Short mmCIF file of C-alpha atoms in Angstrom, two decimals:
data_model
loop_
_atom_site.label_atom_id
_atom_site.label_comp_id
_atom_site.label_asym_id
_atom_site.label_seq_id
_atom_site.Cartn_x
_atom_site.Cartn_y
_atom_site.Cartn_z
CA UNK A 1 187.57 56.92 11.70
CA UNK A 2 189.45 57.73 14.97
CA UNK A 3 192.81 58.54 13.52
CA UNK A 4 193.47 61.36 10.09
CA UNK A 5 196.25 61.41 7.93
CA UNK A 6 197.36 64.20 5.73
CA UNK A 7 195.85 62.29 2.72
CA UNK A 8 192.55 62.60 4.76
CA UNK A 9 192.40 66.49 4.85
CA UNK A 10 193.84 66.41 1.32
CA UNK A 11 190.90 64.53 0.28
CA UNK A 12 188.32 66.78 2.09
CA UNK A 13 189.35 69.72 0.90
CA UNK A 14 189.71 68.57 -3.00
CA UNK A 15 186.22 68.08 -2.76
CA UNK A 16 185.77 71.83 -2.62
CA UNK A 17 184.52 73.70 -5.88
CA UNK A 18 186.96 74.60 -8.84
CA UNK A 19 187.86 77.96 -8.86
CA UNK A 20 185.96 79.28 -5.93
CA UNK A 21 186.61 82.04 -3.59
CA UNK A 22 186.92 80.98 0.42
CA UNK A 23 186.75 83.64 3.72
CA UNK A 24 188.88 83.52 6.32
CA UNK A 25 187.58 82.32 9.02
CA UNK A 26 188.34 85.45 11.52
CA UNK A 27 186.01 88.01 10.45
CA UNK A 28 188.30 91.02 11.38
CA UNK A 29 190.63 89.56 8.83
CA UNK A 30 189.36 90.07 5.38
CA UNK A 31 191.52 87.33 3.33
CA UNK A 32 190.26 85.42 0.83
CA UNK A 33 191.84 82.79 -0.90
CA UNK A 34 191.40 80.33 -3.84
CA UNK A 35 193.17 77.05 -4.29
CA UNK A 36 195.17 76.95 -7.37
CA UNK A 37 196.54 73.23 -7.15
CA UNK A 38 196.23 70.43 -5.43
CA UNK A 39 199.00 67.35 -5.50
CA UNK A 40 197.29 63.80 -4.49
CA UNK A 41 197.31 62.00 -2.20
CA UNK A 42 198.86 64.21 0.79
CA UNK A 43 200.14 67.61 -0.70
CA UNK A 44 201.50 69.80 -1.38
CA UNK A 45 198.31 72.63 -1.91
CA UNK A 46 199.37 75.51 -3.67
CA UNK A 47 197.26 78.61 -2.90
CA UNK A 48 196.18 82.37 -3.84
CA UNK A 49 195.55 85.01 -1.13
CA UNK A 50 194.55 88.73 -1.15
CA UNK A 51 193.60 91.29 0.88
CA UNK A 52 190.50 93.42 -0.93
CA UNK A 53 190.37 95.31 1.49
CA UNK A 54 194.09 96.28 1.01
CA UNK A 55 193.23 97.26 -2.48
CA UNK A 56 195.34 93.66 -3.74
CA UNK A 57 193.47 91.83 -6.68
CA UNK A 58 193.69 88.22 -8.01
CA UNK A 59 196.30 89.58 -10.94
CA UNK A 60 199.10 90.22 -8.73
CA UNK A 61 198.34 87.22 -6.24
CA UNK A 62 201.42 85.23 -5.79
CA UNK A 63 200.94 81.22 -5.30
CA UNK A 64 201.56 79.74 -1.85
CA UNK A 65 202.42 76.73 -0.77
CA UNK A 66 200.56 74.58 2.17
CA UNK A 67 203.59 71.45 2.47
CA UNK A 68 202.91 68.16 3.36
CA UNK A 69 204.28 68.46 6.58
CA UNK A 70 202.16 71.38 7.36
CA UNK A 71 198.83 69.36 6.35
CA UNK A 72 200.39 66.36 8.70
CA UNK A 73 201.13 68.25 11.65
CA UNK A 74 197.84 69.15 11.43
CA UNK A 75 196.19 66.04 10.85
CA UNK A 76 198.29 64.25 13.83
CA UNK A 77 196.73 67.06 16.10
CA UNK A 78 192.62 66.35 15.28
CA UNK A 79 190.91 64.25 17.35
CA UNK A 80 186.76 63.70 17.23
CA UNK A 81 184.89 66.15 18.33
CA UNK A 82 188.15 68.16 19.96
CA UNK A 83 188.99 71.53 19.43
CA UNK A 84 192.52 72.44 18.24
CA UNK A 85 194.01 76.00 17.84
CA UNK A 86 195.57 75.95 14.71
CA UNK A 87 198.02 78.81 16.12
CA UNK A 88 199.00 76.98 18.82
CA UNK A 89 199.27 73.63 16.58
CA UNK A 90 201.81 75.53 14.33
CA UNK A 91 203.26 77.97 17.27
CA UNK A 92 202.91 81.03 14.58
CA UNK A 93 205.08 79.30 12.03
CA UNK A 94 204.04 78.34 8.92
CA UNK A 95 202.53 81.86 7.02
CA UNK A 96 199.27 79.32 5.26
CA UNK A 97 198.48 77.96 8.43
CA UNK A 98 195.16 80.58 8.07
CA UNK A 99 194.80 79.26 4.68
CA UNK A 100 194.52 75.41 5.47
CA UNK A 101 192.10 76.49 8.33
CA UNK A 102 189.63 78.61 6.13
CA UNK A 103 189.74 75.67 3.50
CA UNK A 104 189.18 72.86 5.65
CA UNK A 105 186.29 75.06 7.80
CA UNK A 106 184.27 74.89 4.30
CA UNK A 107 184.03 71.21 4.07
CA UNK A 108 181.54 68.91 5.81
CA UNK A 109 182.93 67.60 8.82
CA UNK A 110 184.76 70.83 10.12
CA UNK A 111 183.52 73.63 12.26
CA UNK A 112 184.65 76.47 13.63
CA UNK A 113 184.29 76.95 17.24
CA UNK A 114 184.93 79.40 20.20
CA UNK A 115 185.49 77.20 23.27
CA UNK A 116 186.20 78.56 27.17
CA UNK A 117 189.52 79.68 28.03
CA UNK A 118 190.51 78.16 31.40
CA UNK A 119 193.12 80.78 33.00
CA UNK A 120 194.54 79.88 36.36
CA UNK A 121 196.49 82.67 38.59
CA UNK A 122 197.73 82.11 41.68
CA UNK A 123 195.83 78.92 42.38
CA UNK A 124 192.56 80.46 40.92
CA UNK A 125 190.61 79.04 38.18
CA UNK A 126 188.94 81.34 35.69
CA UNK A 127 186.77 80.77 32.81
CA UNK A 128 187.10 83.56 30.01
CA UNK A 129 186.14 83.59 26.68
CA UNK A 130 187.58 81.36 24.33
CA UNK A 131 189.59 81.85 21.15
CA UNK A 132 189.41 80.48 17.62
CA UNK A 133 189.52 77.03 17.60
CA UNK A 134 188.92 74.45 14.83
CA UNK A 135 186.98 70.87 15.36
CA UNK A 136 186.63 67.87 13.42
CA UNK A 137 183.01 66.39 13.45
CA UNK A 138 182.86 63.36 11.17
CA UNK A 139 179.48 61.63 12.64
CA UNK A 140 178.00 65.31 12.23
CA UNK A 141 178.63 66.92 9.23
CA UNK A 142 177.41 69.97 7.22
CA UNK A 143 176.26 71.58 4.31
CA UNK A 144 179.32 71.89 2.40
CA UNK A 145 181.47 74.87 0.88
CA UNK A 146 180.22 77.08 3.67
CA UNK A 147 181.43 77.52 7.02
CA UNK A 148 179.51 76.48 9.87
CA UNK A 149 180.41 77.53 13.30
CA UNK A 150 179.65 74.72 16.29
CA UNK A 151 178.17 76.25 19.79
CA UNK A 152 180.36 74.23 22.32
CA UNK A 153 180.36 73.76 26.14
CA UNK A 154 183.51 73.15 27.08
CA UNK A 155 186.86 74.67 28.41
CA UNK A 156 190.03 74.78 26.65
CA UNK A 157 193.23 74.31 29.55
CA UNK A 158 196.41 77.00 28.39
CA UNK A 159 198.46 74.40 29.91
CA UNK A 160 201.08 74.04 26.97
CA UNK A 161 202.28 70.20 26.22
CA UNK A 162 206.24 69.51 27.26
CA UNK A 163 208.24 70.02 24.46
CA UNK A 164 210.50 67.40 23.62
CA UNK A 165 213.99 69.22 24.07
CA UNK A 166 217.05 66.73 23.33
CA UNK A 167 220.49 66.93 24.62
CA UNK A 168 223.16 68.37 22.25
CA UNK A 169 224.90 64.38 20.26
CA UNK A 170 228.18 64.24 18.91
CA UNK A 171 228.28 61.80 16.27
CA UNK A 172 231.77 60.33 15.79
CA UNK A 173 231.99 59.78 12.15
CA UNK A 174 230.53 63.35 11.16
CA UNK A 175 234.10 65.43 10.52
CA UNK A 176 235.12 61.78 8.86
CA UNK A 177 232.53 61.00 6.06
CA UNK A 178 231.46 64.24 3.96
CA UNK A 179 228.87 62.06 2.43
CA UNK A 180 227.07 61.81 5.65
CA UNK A 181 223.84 63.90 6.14
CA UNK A 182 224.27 65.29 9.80
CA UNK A 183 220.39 66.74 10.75
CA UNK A 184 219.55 63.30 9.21
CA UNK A 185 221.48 61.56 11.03
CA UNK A 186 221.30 63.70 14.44
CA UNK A 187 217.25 63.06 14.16
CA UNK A 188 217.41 59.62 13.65
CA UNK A 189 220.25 59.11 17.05
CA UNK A 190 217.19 61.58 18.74
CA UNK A 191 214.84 58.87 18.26
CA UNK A 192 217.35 55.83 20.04
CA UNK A 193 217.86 58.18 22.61
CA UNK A 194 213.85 58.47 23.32
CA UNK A 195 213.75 54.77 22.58
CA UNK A 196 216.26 53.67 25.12
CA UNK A 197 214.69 56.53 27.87
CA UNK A 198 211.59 54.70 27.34
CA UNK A 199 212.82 51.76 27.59
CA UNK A 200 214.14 52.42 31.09
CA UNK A 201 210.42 53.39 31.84
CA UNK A 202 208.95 50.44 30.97
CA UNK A 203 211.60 48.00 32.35
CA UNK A 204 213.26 47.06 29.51
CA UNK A 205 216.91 46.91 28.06
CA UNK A 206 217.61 48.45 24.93
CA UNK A 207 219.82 46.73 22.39
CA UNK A 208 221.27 49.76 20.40
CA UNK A 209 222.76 49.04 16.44
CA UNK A 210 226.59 48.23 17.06
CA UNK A 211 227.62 50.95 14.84
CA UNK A 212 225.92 53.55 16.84
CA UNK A 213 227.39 52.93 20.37
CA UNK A 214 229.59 55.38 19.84
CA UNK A 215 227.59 58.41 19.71
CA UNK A 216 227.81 60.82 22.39
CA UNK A 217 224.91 62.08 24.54
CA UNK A 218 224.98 63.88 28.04
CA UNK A 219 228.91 63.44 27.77
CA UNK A 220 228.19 59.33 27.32
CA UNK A 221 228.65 57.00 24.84
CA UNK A 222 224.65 55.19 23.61
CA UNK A 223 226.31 51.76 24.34
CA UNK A 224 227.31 53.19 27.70
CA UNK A 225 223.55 54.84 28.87
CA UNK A 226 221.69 52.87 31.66
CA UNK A 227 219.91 50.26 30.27
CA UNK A 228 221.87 49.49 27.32
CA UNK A 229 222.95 45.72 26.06
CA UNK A 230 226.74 45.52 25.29
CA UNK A 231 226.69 41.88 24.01
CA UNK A 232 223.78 40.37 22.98
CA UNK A 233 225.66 37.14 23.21
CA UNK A 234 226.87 37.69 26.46
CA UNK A 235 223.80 39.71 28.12
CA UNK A 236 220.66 38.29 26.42
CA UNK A 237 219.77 34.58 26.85
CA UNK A 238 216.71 34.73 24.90
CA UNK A 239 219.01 35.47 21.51
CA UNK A 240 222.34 33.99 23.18
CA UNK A 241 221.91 30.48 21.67
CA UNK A 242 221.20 31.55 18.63
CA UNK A 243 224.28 32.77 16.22
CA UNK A 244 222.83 33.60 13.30
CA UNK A 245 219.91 35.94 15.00
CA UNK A 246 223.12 37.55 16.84
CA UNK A 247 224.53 38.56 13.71
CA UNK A 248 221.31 40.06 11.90
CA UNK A 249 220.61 41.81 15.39
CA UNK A 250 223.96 43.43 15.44
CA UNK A 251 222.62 46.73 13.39
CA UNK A 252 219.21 46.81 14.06
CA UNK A 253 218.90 50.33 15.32
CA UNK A 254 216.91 49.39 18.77
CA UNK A 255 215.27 46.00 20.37
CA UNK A 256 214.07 45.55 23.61
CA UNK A 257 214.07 42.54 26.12
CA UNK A 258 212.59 42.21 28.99
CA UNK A 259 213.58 40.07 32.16
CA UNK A 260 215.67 38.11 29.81
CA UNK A 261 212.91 36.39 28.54
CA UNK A 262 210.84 38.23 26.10
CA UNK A 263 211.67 40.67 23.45
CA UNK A 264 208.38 43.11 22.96
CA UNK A 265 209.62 45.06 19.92
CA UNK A 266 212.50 44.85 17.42
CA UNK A 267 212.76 48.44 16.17
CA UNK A 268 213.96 50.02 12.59
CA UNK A 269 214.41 53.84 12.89
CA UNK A 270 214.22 55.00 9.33
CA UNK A 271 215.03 58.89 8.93
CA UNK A 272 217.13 59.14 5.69
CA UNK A 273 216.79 55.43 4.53
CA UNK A 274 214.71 53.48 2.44
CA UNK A 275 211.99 51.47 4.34
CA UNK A 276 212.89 48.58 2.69
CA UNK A 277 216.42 48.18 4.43
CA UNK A 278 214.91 48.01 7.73
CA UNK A 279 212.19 45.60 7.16
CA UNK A 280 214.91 43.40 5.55
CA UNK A 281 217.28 43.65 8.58
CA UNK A 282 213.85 42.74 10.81
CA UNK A 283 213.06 39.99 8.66
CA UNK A 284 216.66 38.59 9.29
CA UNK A 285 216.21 38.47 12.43
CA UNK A 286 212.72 36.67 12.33
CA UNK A 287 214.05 34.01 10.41
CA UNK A 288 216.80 33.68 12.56
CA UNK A 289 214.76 32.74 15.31
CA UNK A 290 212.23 29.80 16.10
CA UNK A 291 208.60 31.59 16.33
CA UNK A 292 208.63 34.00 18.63
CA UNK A 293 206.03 37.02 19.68
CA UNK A 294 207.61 40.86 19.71
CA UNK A 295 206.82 43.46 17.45
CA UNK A 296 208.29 44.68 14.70
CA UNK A 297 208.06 48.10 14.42
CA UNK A 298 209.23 51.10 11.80
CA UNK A 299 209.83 54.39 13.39
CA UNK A 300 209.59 57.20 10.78
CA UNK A 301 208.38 60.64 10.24
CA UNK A 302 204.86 60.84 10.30
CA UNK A 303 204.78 61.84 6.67
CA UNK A 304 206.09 58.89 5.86
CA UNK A 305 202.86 57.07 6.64
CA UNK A 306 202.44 55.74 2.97
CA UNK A 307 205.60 54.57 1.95
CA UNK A 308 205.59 52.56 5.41
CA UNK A 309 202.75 51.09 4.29
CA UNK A 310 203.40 50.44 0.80
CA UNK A 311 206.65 49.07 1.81
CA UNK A 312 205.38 46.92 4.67
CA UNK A 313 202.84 45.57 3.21
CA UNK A 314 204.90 43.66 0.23
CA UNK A 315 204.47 40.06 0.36
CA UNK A 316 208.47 39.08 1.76
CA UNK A 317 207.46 41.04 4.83
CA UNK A 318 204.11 40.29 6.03
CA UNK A 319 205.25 37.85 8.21
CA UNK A 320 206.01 40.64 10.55
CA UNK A 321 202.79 42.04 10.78
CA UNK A 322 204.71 45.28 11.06
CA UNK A 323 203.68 48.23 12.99
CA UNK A 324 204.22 51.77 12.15
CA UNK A 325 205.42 54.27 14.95
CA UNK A 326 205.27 57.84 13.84
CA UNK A 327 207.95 59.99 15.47
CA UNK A 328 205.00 62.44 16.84
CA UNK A 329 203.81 59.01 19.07
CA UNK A 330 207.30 58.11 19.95
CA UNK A 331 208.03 61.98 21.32
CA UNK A 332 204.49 61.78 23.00
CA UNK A 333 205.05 58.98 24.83
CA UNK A 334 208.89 60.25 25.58
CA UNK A 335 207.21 63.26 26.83
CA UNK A 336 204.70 61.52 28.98
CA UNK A 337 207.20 59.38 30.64
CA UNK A 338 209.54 62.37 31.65
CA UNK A 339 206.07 64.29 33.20
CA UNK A 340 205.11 61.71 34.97
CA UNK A 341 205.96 58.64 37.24
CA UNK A 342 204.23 56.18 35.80
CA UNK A 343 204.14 53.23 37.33
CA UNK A 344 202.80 49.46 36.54
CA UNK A 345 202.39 50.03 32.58
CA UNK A 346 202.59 46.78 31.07
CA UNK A 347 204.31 46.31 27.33
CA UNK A 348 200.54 46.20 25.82
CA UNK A 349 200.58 49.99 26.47
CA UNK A 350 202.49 50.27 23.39
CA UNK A 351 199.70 48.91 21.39
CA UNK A 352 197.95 52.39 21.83
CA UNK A 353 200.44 54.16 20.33
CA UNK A 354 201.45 51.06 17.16
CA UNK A 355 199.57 51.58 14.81
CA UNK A 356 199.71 47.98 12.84
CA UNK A 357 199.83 47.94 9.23
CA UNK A 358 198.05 44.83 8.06
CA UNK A 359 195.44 45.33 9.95
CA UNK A 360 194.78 48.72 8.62
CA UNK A 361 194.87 47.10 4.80
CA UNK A 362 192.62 44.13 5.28
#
């Protein structure tokens, strides 16, 4: 198993013993805590926590809560054998994070670990001593319900990731339909706007959904931005003979072409929405059109793994062999094309970051 979902850590740790007692994993802070409930298959975990030392007792313990997006983030983060600060994972949000660290440490396939610190000053390198780090060992697992700490040789870099920071959108229906959710709808623009800037990276052009042209970002309209299709009838000879695929294209949130013969994904951003409207809308298209290779792709919040899935996976849409692209891969990949200059990345490069749904259910 290369890749964890939150279901996966859910799993692990409801394999723990009923009603026992778990240590932090920082000796110098004295917590304990107990779990008091676990919902299947990815969360929540409600939790006790006291500090003896503090003179607080199990009576006056007040249940906490470990979300499912907490338990995702995490899981998105673990890699083989790599170690992961859970502080700088959750950037000192999230008040359990401690809790979901000492509970996974006590299950087979997690260690604790204190890796090098690589510090660089001035153009010098220095190795100091290394913080608390967690690691996920699946080939190499423990004795469980005890935690097990793993003597590593290697350096951790204090280099932090980009962050993804997004231009302010004005979204021209919002003072016009009370009914509309804004931060729903504000994320899910976030995501064209990646889409399209990634798009430009990789050659494409970016077919945007005809009722979100309007939106302003960086004082410009979507349908406006570099890169963008205004007329798919006009602009795209690939779909241009082909009326009926022009109409179920016309609010599909994002498709790329490229060199106006190939189309490598058709694209269904789906924040607020059902799944199910977006795979319809794709399959639209596909029968619109003779057979044709692209990918068909949902875009959703990584939490929304299993209801991709679920959804995907029904027999009226496994002709499109869909592939699931978790907003934390689509904001990686944003983030790695605004680093760097990359240069001669084919289409295939998406591949590493699809995660294709069939394939995962055969």
């Amino acid at each position: 198993m290369g890749k964890l979902t939150a279901a996966n850590l859910v799993h692990e740790i409801g394999m723990l013993p009923n009603n026992a007692i778990f240590n932090y994993v920082y000796g110098k802070t004295p917590t304990l805590v107990k779990i008091i409930n676990i919902v299947r298959p990815q969360g929540p975990i409600v939790v006790q926590r006291i500090r003896p030392d503090k003179g607080e007792t199990w009576k006056d313990a007040k249940n906490e809560s470990i979300s499912v997006p907490m338990i995702w983030r995490l899981a998105n983060a673990l890699a083989p054998d790599h170690p992961v600060s859970i502080e700088r994972i959750f950037a000192g949000s999230y008040n359990t994070r401690s809790a979901l660290e000492a509970l996974l440490a006590h299950t087979p396939q997690f260690y604790y670990c204190y890796p090098g610190r690589l510090e660089s000053i001035s153009s010098r390198n220095k190795v100091k001593a290394g913080h608390k780090h967690l690691m996920w060992c699946p080939d190499n697992p423990h004795e469980p319900n005890i935690m097990v700490k793993a003597e590593v040789n290697m350096v951790i870099s204090e280099v932090p990731n980009t962050d993804i920071v997004y231009d302010s959108l004005v979204l021209p229906d919002e003072k016009h339909s009370p009914k509309l959710d804004i931060d729903m709808k504000r994320r899910h623009s976030q995501m064209q706007v990646a889409l399209i800037e990634i798009g430009q990276c990789l050659g494409f052009k970016t077919w945007v959904a005809q009722n979100d042209k309007g939106i302003i970002y960086k004082n410009q309209k979507l349908g406006e931005m570099e890169g963008v299709i205004g007329s798919l009838g006009k602009e795209e000879n690939l779909i241009a003979s082909f009326h009926e695929a022009q109409k179920a294209a016309l609010l599909i949130d994002c498709i790329w072409f490229k060199n106006g013969r190939l189309m490598p994904a058709v694209m269904e951003v789906e924040h607020s929405t059902g799944v199910t409207s977006g795979l319809t809308r794709m399959k639209g298209l596909q029968d619109a059109l003779p057979p044709f290779p692209t990918r068909y792709v949902i875009i959703a919040p990584d939490e929304d793994r299993e209801k991709v899935f679920r959804e995907a996976s029904r027999p009226q849409f496994q002709s499109l062999n869909a592939r699931f692209f978790p907003y934390s891969a689509v904001e990686e990949m944003y983030a790695l094309f605004k680093r760097r200059n990359i240069k001669g990345v084919t289409e295939e490069f998406l591949d590493s970051y699809m995660e294709p749904i069939l394939a995962q259910l055969a």
